[in-house]
GROMACS .gro file of C-alpha atoms in nm:
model
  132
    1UNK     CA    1  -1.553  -2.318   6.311
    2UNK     CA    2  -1.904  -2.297   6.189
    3UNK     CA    3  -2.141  -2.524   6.404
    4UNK     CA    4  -2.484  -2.588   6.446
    5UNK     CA    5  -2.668  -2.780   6.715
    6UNK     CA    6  -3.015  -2.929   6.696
    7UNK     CA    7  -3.197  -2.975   7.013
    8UNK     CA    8  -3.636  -3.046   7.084
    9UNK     CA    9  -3.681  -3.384   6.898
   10UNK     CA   10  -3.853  -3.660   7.013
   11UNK     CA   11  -4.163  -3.883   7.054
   12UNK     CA   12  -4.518  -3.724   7.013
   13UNK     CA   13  -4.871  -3.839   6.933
   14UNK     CA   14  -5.081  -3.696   6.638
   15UNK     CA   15  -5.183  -3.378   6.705
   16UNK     CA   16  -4.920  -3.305   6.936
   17UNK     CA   17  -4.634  -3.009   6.950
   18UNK     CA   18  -4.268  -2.937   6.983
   19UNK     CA   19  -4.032  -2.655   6.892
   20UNK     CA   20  -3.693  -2.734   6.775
   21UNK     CA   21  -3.367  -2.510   6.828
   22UNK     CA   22  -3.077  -2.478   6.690
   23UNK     CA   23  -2.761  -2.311   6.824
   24UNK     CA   24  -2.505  -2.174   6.609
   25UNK     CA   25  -2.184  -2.038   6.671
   26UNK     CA   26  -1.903  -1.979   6.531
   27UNK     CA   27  -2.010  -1.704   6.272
   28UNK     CA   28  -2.198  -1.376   6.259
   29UNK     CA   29  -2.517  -1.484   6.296
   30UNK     CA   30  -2.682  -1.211   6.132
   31UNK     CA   31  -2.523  -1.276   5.763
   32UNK     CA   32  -2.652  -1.615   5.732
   33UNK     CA   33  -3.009  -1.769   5.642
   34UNK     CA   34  -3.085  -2.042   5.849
   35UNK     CA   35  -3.326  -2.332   5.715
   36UNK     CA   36  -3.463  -2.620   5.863
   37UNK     CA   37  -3.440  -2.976   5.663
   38UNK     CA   38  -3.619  -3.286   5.713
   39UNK     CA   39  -3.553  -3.632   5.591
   40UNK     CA   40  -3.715  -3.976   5.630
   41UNK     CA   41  -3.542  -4.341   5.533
   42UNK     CA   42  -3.528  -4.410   5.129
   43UNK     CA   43  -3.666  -4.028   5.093
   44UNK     CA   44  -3.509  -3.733   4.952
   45UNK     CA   45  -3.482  -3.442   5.220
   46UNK     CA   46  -3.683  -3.170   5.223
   47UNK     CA   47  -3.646  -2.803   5.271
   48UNK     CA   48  -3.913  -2.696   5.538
   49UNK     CA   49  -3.854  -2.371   5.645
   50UNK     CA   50  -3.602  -2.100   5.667
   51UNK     CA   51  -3.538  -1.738   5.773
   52UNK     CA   52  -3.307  -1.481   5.678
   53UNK     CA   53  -3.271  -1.259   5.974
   54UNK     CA   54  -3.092  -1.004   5.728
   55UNK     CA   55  -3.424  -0.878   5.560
   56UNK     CA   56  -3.651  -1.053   5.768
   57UNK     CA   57  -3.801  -1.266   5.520
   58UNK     CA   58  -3.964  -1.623   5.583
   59UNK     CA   59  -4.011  -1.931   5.343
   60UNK     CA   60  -4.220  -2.239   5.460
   61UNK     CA   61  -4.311  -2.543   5.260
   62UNK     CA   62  -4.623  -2.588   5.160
   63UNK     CA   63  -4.686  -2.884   5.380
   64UNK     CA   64  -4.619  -2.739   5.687
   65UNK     CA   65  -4.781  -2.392   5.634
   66UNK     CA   66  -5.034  -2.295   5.880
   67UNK     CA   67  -4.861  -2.568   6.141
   68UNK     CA   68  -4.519  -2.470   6.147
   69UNK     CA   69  -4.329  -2.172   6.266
   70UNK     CA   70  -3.988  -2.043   6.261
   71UNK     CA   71  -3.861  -1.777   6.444
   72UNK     CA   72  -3.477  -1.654   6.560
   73UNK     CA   73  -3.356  -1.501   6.883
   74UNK     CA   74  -3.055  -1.290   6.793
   75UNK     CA   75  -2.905  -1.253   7.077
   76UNK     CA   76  -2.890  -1.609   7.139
   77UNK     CA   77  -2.812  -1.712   6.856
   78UNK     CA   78  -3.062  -1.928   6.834
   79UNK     CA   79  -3.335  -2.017   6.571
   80UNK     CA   80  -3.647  -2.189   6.649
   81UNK     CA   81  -3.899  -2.438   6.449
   82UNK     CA   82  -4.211  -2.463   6.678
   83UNK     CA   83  -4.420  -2.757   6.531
   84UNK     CA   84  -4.765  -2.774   6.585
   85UNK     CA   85  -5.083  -3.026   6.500
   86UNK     CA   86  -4.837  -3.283   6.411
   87UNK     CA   87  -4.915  -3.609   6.215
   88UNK     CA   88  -4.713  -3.916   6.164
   89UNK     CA   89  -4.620  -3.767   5.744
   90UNK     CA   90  -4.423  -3.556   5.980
   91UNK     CA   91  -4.184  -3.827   6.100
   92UNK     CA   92  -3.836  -3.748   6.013
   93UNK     CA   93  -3.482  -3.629   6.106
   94UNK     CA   94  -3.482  -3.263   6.115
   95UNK     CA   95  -3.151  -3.045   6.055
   96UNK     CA   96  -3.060  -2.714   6.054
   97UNK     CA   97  -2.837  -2.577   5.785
   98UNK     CA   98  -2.673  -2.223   5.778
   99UNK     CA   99  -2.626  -2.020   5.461
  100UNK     CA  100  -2.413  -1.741   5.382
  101UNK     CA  101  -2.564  -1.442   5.196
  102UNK     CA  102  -2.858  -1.616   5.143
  103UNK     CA  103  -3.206  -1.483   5.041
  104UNK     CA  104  -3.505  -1.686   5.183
  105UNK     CA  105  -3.769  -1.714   4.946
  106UNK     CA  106  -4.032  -1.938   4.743
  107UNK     CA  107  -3.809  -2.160   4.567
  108UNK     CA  108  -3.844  -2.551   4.450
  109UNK     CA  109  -3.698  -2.746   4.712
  110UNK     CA  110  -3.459  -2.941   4.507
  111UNK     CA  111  -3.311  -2.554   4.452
  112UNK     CA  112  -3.298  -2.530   4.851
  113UNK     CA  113  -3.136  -2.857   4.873
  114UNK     CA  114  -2.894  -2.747   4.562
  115UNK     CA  115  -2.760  -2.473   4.760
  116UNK     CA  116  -2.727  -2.543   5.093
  117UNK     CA  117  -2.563  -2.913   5.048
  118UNK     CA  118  -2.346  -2.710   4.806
  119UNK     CA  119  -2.268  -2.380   5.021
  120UNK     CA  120  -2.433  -2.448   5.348
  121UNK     CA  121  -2.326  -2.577   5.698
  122UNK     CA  122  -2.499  -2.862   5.869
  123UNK     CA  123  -2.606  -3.007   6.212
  124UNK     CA  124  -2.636  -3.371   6.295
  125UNK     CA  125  -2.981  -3.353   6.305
  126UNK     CA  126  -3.237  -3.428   6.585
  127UNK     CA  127  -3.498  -3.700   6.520
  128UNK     CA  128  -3.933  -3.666   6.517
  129UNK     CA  129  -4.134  -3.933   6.547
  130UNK     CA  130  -4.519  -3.875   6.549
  131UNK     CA  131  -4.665  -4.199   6.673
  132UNK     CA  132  -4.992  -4.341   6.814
   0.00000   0.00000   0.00000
């Protein structure tokens, strides 16, 4: 019933952009947090961002602060990771994973990943390579 859809990967030199989307349906989009993941071969994955359209509040890692925003379009459903000044550390699969009654704030990431793998839905994931 729940589903998410990642969308906006892809192939990009150094200091390039792209945004990300991901679609959900399937659930009222406004009671969920929705973060973005990322995770690269023999590496544990990594909570990048996420919003809580709830209260409005915003979490980013600190790796991706100042280059990375997320943003959602309610009526679409629809939440957005537009990725900016990108290098090749930033090579990954990205996924979007949807929370239920779920605060977005500064917390480790192996508590992000604790909670989400444990009460979250996924996507499949949409791959970012940042190559010269």
């Amino acid at each position: 019933e729940v589903q998410l859809a990642e969308s906006g990967g892809g192939l990009v030199q150094p200091g390039g952009s792209l945004r990300l989307s991901c679609a959900a349906s399937g659930f009222t989009f406004d009671d969920y947090a929705i973060a973005w993941f990322r995770q690269a071969p023999g590496k544990e994955r990594e909570g990048v961002s996420c919003i809580s359209s709830s209260d409005g509040n915003i979490y980013y890692a600190d790796s991706v602060k100042g280059r990375f925003t997320i943003s959602s379009d309610n009526a679409k459903n629809t939440v957005y990771l537009q990725m900016n000044s990108l290098n090749p550390e930033d090579t990954d699969v990205y996924y979007c994973a949807a929370h239920p009654a779920f605060t977005c704030k500064y917390y480790s990431s192996s508590y992000y990943n604790t909670q989400f793998l444990s009460g979250g839905s996924w996507g499949h994931g949409t791959q970012v390579t940042v190559s010269s």
